[in-house]
Structures are given as C-alpha cells and as structure tokens.
Amino acid sequence: MWIMLNSTQVSYFTLTAYFDIGVFKYLFFMIILSLYMLIICSNVLLIVVICTNRSLHEPMYLFLCSLFVNELCGSTALFPFLLVQILSDIHTVYAPFCFLQIFFLYCYGGVEYLNFVIMSYDRYLAICCPLQYNTRMTFNKIALLISVSWLIPLLLCFVMTSLSKSLQLCGTIIDKVYCDNYSIIKLSCSDTTNNNIYGLFITAATILGPLIPILFTYFKILKICFSGSKQTRQKAVSTCTPHLASLLNLSCGASFEIIQSRFNMNNVPNIVRIVLSLYWLTCQPLFNPLMYGLNMSKIRIMCKSLVFSEM
C-alpha cells in the first residue's frame, strides 16, 4: 500500500543513478572539479574584461556579459552538488535543497534561451537596420531587455517549483544524478494534470517560444547577407556564427534532457543516460566562453592583454 505524503513532509530524496566506482570516484571528483574551475575562470575572465573595458560597453557585449553571469549561476547550481555526491556513500539530498536546485537549473535554461533571443534581435538591428541601430538600441532598452530575460524565467520557475512542492508523493527515489522536476512529478500519488499542463506551457514559453523570433531574425540576416556586399557577409558571419553554434549546442542538450525525462529510457545504458542528462548543464557553460572568447576579435585581444599584463 502506497503511503501518501505531502512533499513538505518528505525530508529527503534518494538519487539512484549513481553507482559504485570504487577508488575511481576520486578521479571523477578531480575531473569534475577541474571542469568547474575552468568554467568559473573562463566566465569570470570574460565578465571582468567586458566590465572593465569601456570599448566593450556596447549592446552585444553587455548581452554576452548577462549570458556569462547565467553560466556561472547554472554551473554553481550543479557542480558543487555533483562533487559532494561523488564522494558520498549514500546519495541522498535534503528535500528543500532539491527543490532549490530544480528552481535554479530551470531558471538557467530559461535565461539562456531568452538571452539568445535578445542577442539575435541585437544582431538583426545591427546588420539589417544599421542606420537606426543607435536610436533603437538605447541604454534603457538594453537594461529592460536584460531584466526581462531574467525576470520571466524566475517567475515561471517559481510557479513551477511551487506546484511540484504541493504534490502528495508516494516515494523518494529519483533515477538521476541531480534533482529534476518531472522526476518529482512522477513520484506523485495525487492528480498531476496542472503540473503537466504547466510543464508543457513553460517548455513552450522558454524553449519553443524563443526559437521562433531567433529563427526569424537569422532568416532576415541571411537574406540581407546574400543580397549585400562581401564586407556585410563577413561581418554577419563573424558575429552570428558563435550565436548559432551556441544555440545549436544548447538545443541539442535540452532535447536530450526533455526526451529522457518524458520517455522510458531503461533500455539505454546508465552511463549514457547520465552523460546525456548532464550535457546541457556542463558543456554549455564551457562552450560559450570558448566560442565568444576565441571567435570575437575584440574580446580575444582584451583577454590576452589582461592575462599577459598580470604575468
């Protein structure tokens, strides 16, 4: 007989995706720690470079700064947790912390996509409407766009987490290496219709919704490129390639996670499921600073001057 508990009465959840790897856990600990430190250093470096150089106080770089801050938030919501769990013999997590992790990880995904929306809009104005760019992309508009890209996911994820927290649960087993909202919903004994409808809504609002304006703006940019001069094409390619590569990387990772959460993946090896579930949370925070740091000449030059001046 199932025992029905309100999620507020559940004191902890057990993460069953972890398995015994013996002394190799110290090797994995060092790999994860090194990856986390690399993410922190690379994103902080780019934030410092953008904030301290007035020549980079342009809309595109300010939007990038917001993106890098989000990478720090998302990776910090995951990596310290993974490090603790890797060294633990019992893989449990305190329930309030589990819901807090869900809130921040989903916020990370939402902010990431909305940042890509405003970045694509910025590139659209710069390439398709260059004469109107300065009048349409004012400082107040930049501040408004960045604020909206953060506030909307925060609000949506707060409602989502509150709905999940109010569920009556019949178990505490989560078959993942971190806390996941849909895994909590699957533990429920009560009606989850509202949670499922809101889950579809938040997926559409933070992932599918942003893809429409992004694809539209890049379609317009490509149209201008093919009809414009060689210099226009080169400018468009140099600034849009990192955005599109980063968007593709995030979308692939998010697709893996959505498919894994919604469908039965028991026939897939455990290690593959773990890698796929962590892909969008581990690769993206490292991929973005590398893409923008290496491909955008202004940032690359400033990074070199800052690093070598300190040596």
mmCIF file of C-alpha atoms in Angstrom:
data_model
loop_
_atom_site.group_PDB
_atom_site.id
_atom_site.type_symbol
_atom_site.label_atom_id
_atom_site.label_comp_id
_atom_site.label_asym_id
_atom_site.label_seq_id
_atom_site.Cartn_x
_atom_site.Cartn_y
_atom_site.Cartn_z
ATOM 1 C CA MET A 1 0.000 0.000 0.000
ATOM 2 C CA TRP A 2 1.368 3.395 -1.004
ATOM 3 C CA ILE A 3 1.878 5.958 1.743
ATOM 4 C CA MET A 4 0.801 9.404 0.553
ATOM 5 C CA LEU A 5 2.954 12.258 1.790
ATOM 6 C CA ASN A 6 2.834 15.936 1.037
ATOM 7 C CA SER A 7 6.192 16.969 -0.429
ATOM 8 C CA THR A 8 6.676 19.249 2.577
ATOM 9 C CA GLN A 9 6.682 16.068 4.728
ATOM 10 C CA VAL A 10 9.359 14.371 2.610
ATOM 11 C CA SER A 11 12.675 15.151 4.277
ATOM 12 C CA TYR A 12 14.983 13.791 1.566
ATOM 13 C CA PHE A 13 15.199 12.204 -1.887
ATOM 14 C CA THR A 14 17.481 9.359 -2.947
ATOM 15 C CA LEU A 15 19.372 9.637 -6.244
ATOM 16 C CA THR A 16 19.743 6.163 -7.725
ATOM 17 C CA ALA A 17 21.627 6.984 -10.938
ATOM 18 C CA TYR A 18 24.916 6.932 -9.022
ATOM 19 C CA PHE A 19 26.749 3.614 -8.923
ATOM 20 C CA ASP A 20 29.785 2.302 -7.094
ATOM 21 C CA ILE A 21 33.029 3.070 -8.942
ATOM 22 C CA GLY A 22 35.374 2.349 -6.042
ATOM 23 C CA VAL A 23 38.557 4.424 -5.872
ATOM 24 C CA PHE A 24 37.811 5.888 -9.299
ATOM 25 C CA LYS A 25 35.423 8.294 -7.555
ATOM 26 C CA TYR A 26 38.463 10.407 -6.642
ATOM 27 C CA LEU A 27 39.472 10.567 -10.303
ATOM 28 C CA PHE A 28 35.944 11.661 -11.310
ATOM 29 C CA PHE A 29 35.961 14.154 -8.441
ATOM 30 C CA MET A 30 39.144 15.772 -9.789
ATOM 31 C CA ILE A 31 37.774 15.809 -13.361
ATOM 32 C CA ILE A 32 34.515 17.479 -12.283
ATOM 33 C CA LEU A 33 36.377 19.923 -10.015
ATOM 34 C CA SER A 34 38.789 20.854 -12.829
ATOM 35 C CA LEU A 35 35.889 21.367 -15.234
ATOM 36 C CA TYR A 36 34.077 23.548 -12.700
ATOM 37 C CA MET A 37 37.184 25.673 -12.037
ATOM 38 C CA LEU A 38 37.709 26.087 -15.788
ATOM 39 C CA ILE A 39 34.099 27.241 -16.184
ATOM 40 C CA ILE A 40 34.426 29.699 -13.295
ATOM 41 C CA CYS A 41 37.750 31.129 -14.507
ATOM 42 C CA SER A 42 36.749 31.481 -18.163
ATOM 43 C CA ASN A 43 33.380 33.103 -17.481
ATOM 44 C CA VAL A 44 34.710 35.412 -14.746
ATOM 45 C CA LEU A 45 37.575 36.455 -17.044
ATOM 46 C CA LEU A 46 35.163 37.462 -19.799
ATOM 47 C CA ILE A 47 32.848 39.274 -17.365
ATOM 48 C CA VAL A 48 35.802 41.256 -15.971
ATOM 49 C CA VAL A 49 37.090 42.056 -19.468
ATOM 50 C CA ILE A 50 33.691 43.361 -20.614
ATOM 51 C CA CYS A 51 33.006 45.331 -17.420
ATOM 52 C CA THR A 52 36.434 46.989 -17.182
ATOM 53 C CA ASN A 53 36.893 47.987 -20.835
ATOM 54 C CA ARG A 54 34.770 50.922 -21.958
ATOM 55 C CA SER A 55 35.275 49.956 -25.605
ATOM 56 C CA LEU A 56 33.248 46.819 -24.876
ATOM 57 C CA HIS A 57 30.335 48.697 -23.301
ATOM 58 C CA GLU A 58 28.225 48.043 -26.378
ATOM 59 C CA PRO A 59 24.874 46.212 -26.507
ATOM 60 C CA MET A 60 26.263 42.975 -27.933
ATOM 61 C CA TYR A 61 28.937 42.668 -25.223
ATOM 62 C CA LEU A 62 26.553 43.641 -22.417
ATOM 63 C CA PHE A 63 24.198 40.879 -23.532
ATOM 64 C CA LEU A 64 27.163 38.497 -23.561
ATOM 65 C CA CYS A 65 28.020 39.590 -20.022
ATOM 66 C CA SER A 66 24.494 38.635 -18.944
ATOM 67 C CA LEU A 67 24.970 35.264 -20.672
ATOM 68 C CA PHE A 68 28.252 34.615 -18.828
ATOM 69 C CA VAL A 69 26.692 35.513 -15.460
ATOM 70 C CA ASN A 70 23.972 32.956 -16.203
ATOM 71 C CA GLU A 71 26.625 30.311 -16.971
ATOM 72 C CA LEU A 72 28.103 30.913 -13.516
ATOM 73 C CA CYS A 73 24.691 30.584 -11.860
ATOM 74 C CA GLY A 74 23.787 27.396 -13.711
ATOM 75 C CA SER A 75 27.110 25.653 -13.137
ATOM 76 C CA THR A 76 27.145 26.652 -9.441
ATOM 77 C CA ALA A 77 23.686 25.103 -9.010
ATOM 78 C CA LEU A 78 25.063 21.780 -10.270
ATOM 79 C CA PHE A 79 28.816 21.254 -9.866
ATOM 80 C CA PRO A 80 29.251 21.636 -6.067
ATOM 81 C CA PHE A 81 26.301 19.256 -5.681
ATOM 82 C CA LEU A 82 27.931 16.687 -8.008
ATOM 83 C CA LEU A 83 31.239 16.949 -6.144
ATOM 84 C CA VAL A 84 29.568 16.200 -2.810
ATOM 85 C CA GLN A 85 27.558 13.302 -4.248
ATOM 86 C CA ILE A 86 30.558 11.691 -5.945
ATOM 87 C CA LEU A 87 32.389 11.379 -2.614
ATOM 88 C CA SER A 88 29.292 10.283 -0.681
ATOM 89 C CA ASP A 89 28.453 6.655 0.011
ATOM 90 C CA ILE A 90 24.734 7.434 0.420
ATOM 91 C CA HIS A 91 23.315 9.560 -2.394
ATOM 92 C CA THR A 92 20.533 11.489 -0.697
ATOM 93 C CA VAL A 93 19.572 15.135 -0.938
ATOM 94 C CA TYR A 94 17.624 17.254 1.527
ATOM 95 C CA ALA A 95 14.162 17.950 0.022
ATOM 96 C CA PRO A 96 14.205 21.789 0.291
ATOM 97 C CA PHE A 97 17.642 21.837 -1.359
ATOM 98 C CA CYS A 98 16.321 19.545 -4.104
ATOM 99 C CA PHE A 99 13.526 21.993 -4.943
ATOM 100 C CA LEU A 100 16.010 24.878 -4.770
ATOM 101 C CA GLN A 101 18.265 23.113 -7.269
ATOM 102 C CA ILE A 102 15.304 22.478 -9.582
ATOM 103 C CA PHE A 103 14.407 26.173 -9.427
ATOM 104 C CA PHE A 104 17.913 27.392 -10.313
ATOM 105 C CA LEU A 105 18.620 24.812 -13.028
ATOM 106 C CA TYR A 106 15.363 25.503 -14.848
ATOM 107 C CA CYS A 107 15.920 29.256 -14.452
ATOM 108 C CA TYR A 108 19.330 28.763 -16.036
ATOM 109 C CA GLY A 109 17.774 27.129 -19.098
ATOM 110 C CA GLY A 110 15.092 29.796 -19.449
ATOM 111 C CA VAL A 111 17.504 32.725 -19.070
ATOM 112 C CA GLU A 112 19.869 31.104 -21.570
ATOM 113 C CA TYR A 113 17.225 30.919 -24.296
ATOM 114 C CA LEU A 114 15.894 34.434 -23.667
ATOM 115 C CA ASN A 115 19.452 35.775 -23.789
ATOM 116 C CA PHE A 116 19.764 34.242 -27.250
ATOM 117 C CA VAL A 117 16.538 35.997 -28.254
ATOM 118 C CA ILE A 118 17.810 39.460 -27.329
ATOM 119 C CA MET A 119 21.226 38.704 -28.853
ATOM 120 C CA SER A 120 19.610 37.698 -32.142
ATOM 121 C CA TYR A 121 17.462 40.856 -32.035
ATOM 122 C CA ASP A 122 20.595 42.932 -31.453
ATOM 123 C CA ARG A 123 22.341 41.339 -34.451
ATOM 124 C CA TYR A 124 19.225 41.850 -36.563
ATOM 125 C CA LEU A 125 19.222 45.598 -35.823
ATOM 126 C CA ALA A 126 22.990 45.918 -36.324
ATOM 127 C CA ILE A 127 23.034 44.148 -39.704
ATOM 128 C CA CYS A 128 19.576 44.824 -41.167
ATOM 129 C CA CYS A 129 18.934 48.311 -39.736
ATOM 130 C CA PRO A 130 22.419 49.816 -39.147
ATOM 131 C CA LEU A 131 21.300 53.449 -39.518
ATOM 132 C CA GLN A 132 18.619 53.030 -36.835
ATOM 133 C CA TYR A 133 20.720 50.869 -34.508
ATOM 134 C CA ASN A 134 21.872 53.563 -32.065
ATOM 135 C CA THR A 135 18.438 55.142 -31.753
ATOM 136 C CA ARG A 136 16.605 51.832 -31.297
ATOM 137 C CA MET A 137 19.146 50.098 -29.033
ATOM 138 C CA THR A 138 19.419 52.662 -26.223
ATOM 139 C CA PHE A 139 20.871 52.035 -22.757
ATOM 140 C CA ASN A 140 17.370 51.965 -21.217
ATOM 141 C CA LYS A 141 16.254 49.394 -23.782
ATOM 142 C CA ILE A 142 19.344 47.264 -23.084
ATOM 143 C CA ALA A 143 18.602 47.330 -19.342
ATOM 144 C CA LEU A 144 14.948 46.461 -19.994
ATOM 145 C CA LEU A 145 15.786 43.529 -22.286
ATOM 146 C CA ILE A 146 18.306 42.051 -19.844
ATOM 147 C CA SER A 147 15.888 42.475 -16.923
ATOM 148 C CA VAL A 148 13.043 40.782 -18.823
ATOM 149 C CA SER A 149 15.307 37.892 -19.861
ATOM 150 C CA TRP A 150 15.940 37.182 -16.167
ATOM 151 C CA LEU A 151 12.600 38.053 -14.559
ATOM 152 C CA ILE A 152 10.362 35.938 -16.817
ATOM 153 C CA PRO A 153 12.215 32.631 -16.153
ATOM 154 C CA LEU A 154 12.464 33.434 -12.426
ATOM 155 C CA LEU A 155 8.696 33.938 -12.213
ATOM 156 C CA LEU A 156 7.826 30.905 -14.363
ATOM 157 C CA CYS A 157 10.177 28.607 -12.441
ATOM 158 C CA PHE A 158 8.925 29.871 -9.066
ATOM 159 C CA VAL A 159 5.363 28.865 -10.022
ATOM 160 C CA MET A 160 6.579 25.509 -11.398
ATOM 161 C CA THR A 161 8.535 24.686 -8.230
ATOM 162 C CA SER A 162 5.616 25.744 -6.014
ATOM 163 C CA LEU A 163 3.247 23.433 -7.904
ATOM 164 C CA SER A 164 5.649 20.499 -7.531
ATOM 165 C CA LYS A 165 6.231 21.229 -3.857
ATOM 166 C CA SER A 166 2.496 20.983 -3.134
ATOM 167 C CA LEU A 167 2.145 17.466 -4.570
ATOM 168 C CA GLN A 168 1.410 14.401 -2.471
ATOM 169 C CA LEU A 169 4.253 11.945 -3.019
ATOM 170 C CA CYS A 170 4.363 8.147 -2.800
ATOM 171 C CA GLY A 171 8.127 7.754 -2.983
ATOM 172 C CA THR A 172 11.505 9.421 -2.642
ATOM 173 C CA ILE A 173 13.509 7.717 -5.426
ATOM 174 C CA ILE A 174 14.865 9.896 -8.265
ATOM 175 C CA ASP A 175 16.653 7.980 -11.026
ATOM 176 C CA LYS A 176 19.066 10.786 -11.890
ATOM 177 C CA VAL A 177 22.309 12.320 -10.614
ATOM 178 C CA TYR A 178 20.604 15.629 -9.752
ATOM 179 C CA CYS A 179 17.106 16.824 -8.875
ATOM 180 C CA ASP A 180 14.670 17.096 -11.749
ATOM 181 C CA ASN A 181 11.136 18.491 -11.749
ATOM 182 C CA TYR A 182 9.495 15.800 -13.874
ATOM 183 C CA SER A 183 11.078 13.092 -11.703
ATOM 184 C CA ILE A 184 9.314 14.645 -8.696
ATOM 185 C CA ILE A 185 6.009 14.733 -10.587
ATOM 186 C CA LYS A 186 6.335 11.010 -11.428
ATOM 187 C CA LEU A 187 6.532 10.276 -7.672
ATOM 188 C CA SER A 188 3.130 11.850 -7.072
ATOM 189 C CA CYS A 189 0.047 9.928 -5.917
ATOM 190 C CA SER A 190 -2.229 12.913 -6.491
ATOM 191 C CA ASP A 191 -3.554 14.423 -9.719
ATOM 192 C CA THR A 192 -0.699 15.977 -11.731
ATOM 193 C CA THR A 193 -2.791 17.464 -14.555
ATOM 194 C CA ASN A 194 -1.975 21.050 -13.553
ATOM 195 C CA ASN A 195 1.731 20.222 -13.282
ATOM 196 C CA ASN A 196 1.811 18.539 -16.690
ATOM 197 C CA ILE A 197 -0.077 21.375 -18.399
ATOM 198 C CA TYR A 198 2.159 23.975 -16.769
ATOM 199 C CA GLY A 199 5.219 21.896 -17.668
ATOM 200 C CA LEU A 200 4.223 21.972 -21.336
ATOM 201 C CA PHE A 201 3.500 25.699 -21.068
ATOM 202 C CA ILE A 202 6.869 26.522 -19.503
ATOM 203 C CA THR A 203 8.657 24.386 -22.118
ATOM 204 C CA ALA A 204 6.869 26.279 -24.878
ATOM 205 C CA ALA A 205 7.447 29.667 -23.212
ATOM 206 C CA THR A 206 11.152 29.244 -22.500
ATOM 207 C CA ILE A 207 12.352 26.967 -25.320
ATOM 208 C CA LEU A 208 9.959 26.708 -28.283
ATOM 209 C CA GLY A 209 8.713 30.312 -27.974
ATOM 210 C CA PRO A 210 12.192 31.902 -28.136
ATOM 211 C CA LEU A 211 13.162 29.755 -31.135
ATOM 212 C CA ILE A 212 10.540 31.474 -33.326
ATOM 213 C CA PRO A 213 11.959 35.056 -33.087
ATOM 214 C CA ILE A 214 15.520 33.667 -33.188
ATOM 215 C CA LEU A 215 14.899 31.770 -36.445
ATOM 216 C CA PHE A 216 13.016 34.736 -37.896
ATOM 217 C CA THR A 217 15.817 37.235 -37.155
ATOM 218 C CA TYR A 218 18.532 34.968 -38.536
ATOM 219 C CA PHE A 219 16.450 34.325 -41.655
ATOM 220 C CA LYS A 220 16.291 38.097 -42.208
ATOM 221 C CA ILE A 221 20.035 38.396 -41.537
ATOM 222 C CA LEU A 222 20.868 35.655 -44.051
ATOM 223 C CA LYS A 223 18.612 37.301 -46.607
ATOM 224 C CA ILE A 224 20.498 40.587 -46.198
ATOM 225 C CA CYS A 225 23.848 38.771 -46.350
ATOM 226 C CA PHE A 226 23.167 37.091 -49.680
ATOM 227 C CA SER A 227 21.957 40.347 -51.225
ATOM 228 C CA GLY A 228 24.636 42.566 -49.668
ATOM 229 C CA SER A 229 28.312 43.225 -50.190
ATOM 230 C CA LYS A 230 31.192 40.898 -49.292
ATOM 231 C CA GLN A 231 32.008 43.058 -46.254
ATOM 232 C CA THR A 232 28.413 42.737 -44.996
ATOM 233 C CA ARG A 233 28.553 38.958 -45.371
ATOM 234 C CA GLN A 234 31.856 38.736 -43.497
ATOM 235 C CA LYS A 235 30.546 40.893 -40.652
ATOM 236 C CA ALA A 236 27.375 38.820 -40.371
ATOM 237 C CA VAL A 237 29.251 35.511 -40.396
ATOM 238 C CA SER A 238 31.821 36.629 -37.802
ATOM 239 C CA THR A 239 29.198 37.850 -35.317
ATOM 240 C CA CYS A 240 26.409 35.321 -35.913
ATOM 241 C CA THR A 241 28.409 32.078 -36.084
ATOM 242 C CA PRO A 242 29.132 31.918 -32.304
ATOM 243 C CA HIS A 243 25.468 32.675 -31.534
ATOM 244 C CA LEU A 244 24.149 29.959 -33.839
ATOM 245 C CA ALA A 245 26.733 27.391 -32.686
ATOM 246 C CA SER A 246 25.913 28.083 -29.040
ATOM 247 C CA LEU A 247 22.164 27.926 -29.695
ATOM 248 C CA LEU A 248 22.539 24.601 -31.535
ATOM 249 C CA ASN A 249 24.640 23.172 -28.700
ATOM 250 C CA LEU A 250 22.093 24.206 -26.056
ATOM 251 C CA SER A 251 19.126 22.964 -28.109
ATOM 252 C CA CYS A 252 20.703 19.536 -28.618
ATOM 253 C CA GLY A 253 21.400 19.222 -24.890
ATOM 254 C CA ALA A 254 17.912 20.407 -23.923
ATOM 255 C CA SER A 255 16.335 17.993 -26.430
ATOM 256 C CA PHE A 256 18.268 15.082 -24.914
ATOM 257 C CA GLU A 257 17.050 16.035 -21.452
ATOM 258 C CA ILE A 258 13.383 16.500 -22.466
ATOM 259 C CA ILE A 259 13.321 13.156 -24.311
ATOM 260 C CA GLN A 260 14.975 11.381 -21.392
ATOM 261 C CA SER A 261 12.563 12.893 -18.861
ATOM 262 C CA ARG A 262 9.384 12.178 -20.804
ATOM 263 C CA PHE A 263 10.090 8.745 -22.278
ATOM 264 C CA ASN A 264 11.187 5.379 -20.918
ATOM 265 C CA MET A 265 14.962 5.132 -21.363
ATOM 266 C CA ASN A 266 15.573 1.963 -19.337
ATOM 267 C CA ASN A 267 16.973 0.215 -22.415
ATOM 268 C CA VAL A 268 19.725 2.858 -22.652
ATOM 269 C CA PRO A 269 22.889 2.162 -20.597
ATOM 270 C CA ASN A 270 23.019 4.073 -17.315
ATOM 271 C CA ILE A 271 26.277 5.841 -18.139
ATOM 272 C CA VAL A 272 24.822 7.115 -21.442
ATOM 273 C CA ARG A 273 21.741 8.476 -19.649
ATOM 274 C CA ILE A 274 23.953 10.251 -17.120
ATOM 275 C CA VAL A 275 26.099 11.850 -19.830
ATOM 276 C CA LEU A 276 23.043 12.985 -21.826
ATOM 277 C CA SER A 277 21.337 14.460 -18.739
ATOM 278 C CA LEU A 278 24.480 16.416 -17.806
ATOM 279 C CA TYR A 279 25.391 17.558 -21.325
ATOM 280 C CA TRP A 280 23.393 20.808 -21.418
ATOM 281 C CA LEU A 281 24.484 21.753 -17.888
ATOM 282 C CA THR A 282 28.198 21.017 -18.229
ATOM 283 C CA CYS A 283 29.118 21.711 -21.870
ATOM 284 C CA GLN A 284 27.210 24.951 -22.397
ATOM 285 C CA PRO A 285 28.913 26.967 -19.571
ATOM 286 C CA LEU A 286 32.291 25.995 -21.049
ATOM 287 C CA PHE A 287 31.301 26.138 -24.710
ATOM 288 C CA ASN A 288 30.064 29.755 -24.618
ATOM 289 C CA PRO A 289 33.183 31.466 -23.203
ATOM 290 C CA LEU A 290 35.392 29.454 -25.562
ATOM 291 C CA MET A 291 33.243 30.323 -28.592
ATOM 292 C CA TYR A 292 32.991 34.037 -27.838
ATOM 293 C CA GLY A 293 36.484 34.378 -26.398
ATOM 294 C CA LEU A 294 38.163 32.774 -29.403
ATOM 295 C CA ASN A 295 35.902 33.955 -32.240
ATOM 296 C CA MET A 296 35.279 37.600 -31.353
ATOM 297 C CA SER A 297 38.473 39.550 -32.010
ATOM 298 C CA LYS A 298 37.756 42.414 -29.598
ATOM 299 C CA ILE A 299 37.236 40.076 -26.658
ATOM 300 C CA ARG A 300 40.191 37.894 -27.655
ATOM 301 C CA ILE A 301 42.567 40.866 -27.781
ATOM 302 C CA MET A 302 41.348 42.266 -24.450
ATOM 303 C CA CYS A 303 41.648 38.843 -22.778
ATOM 304 C CA LYS A 304 45.230 38.453 -23.991
ATOM 305 C CA SER A 305 46.202 41.925 -22.785
ATOM 306 C CA LEU A 306 44.584 41.328 -19.368
ATOM 307 C CA VAL A 307 46.136 37.874 -18.852
ATOM 308 C CA PHE A 308 49.645 38.772 -20.009
ATOM 309 C CA SER A 309 49.661 42.089 -18.119
ATOM 310 C CA GLU A 310 49.158 40.133 -14.900
ATOM 311 C CA MET A 311 52.092 37.799 -15.622
#
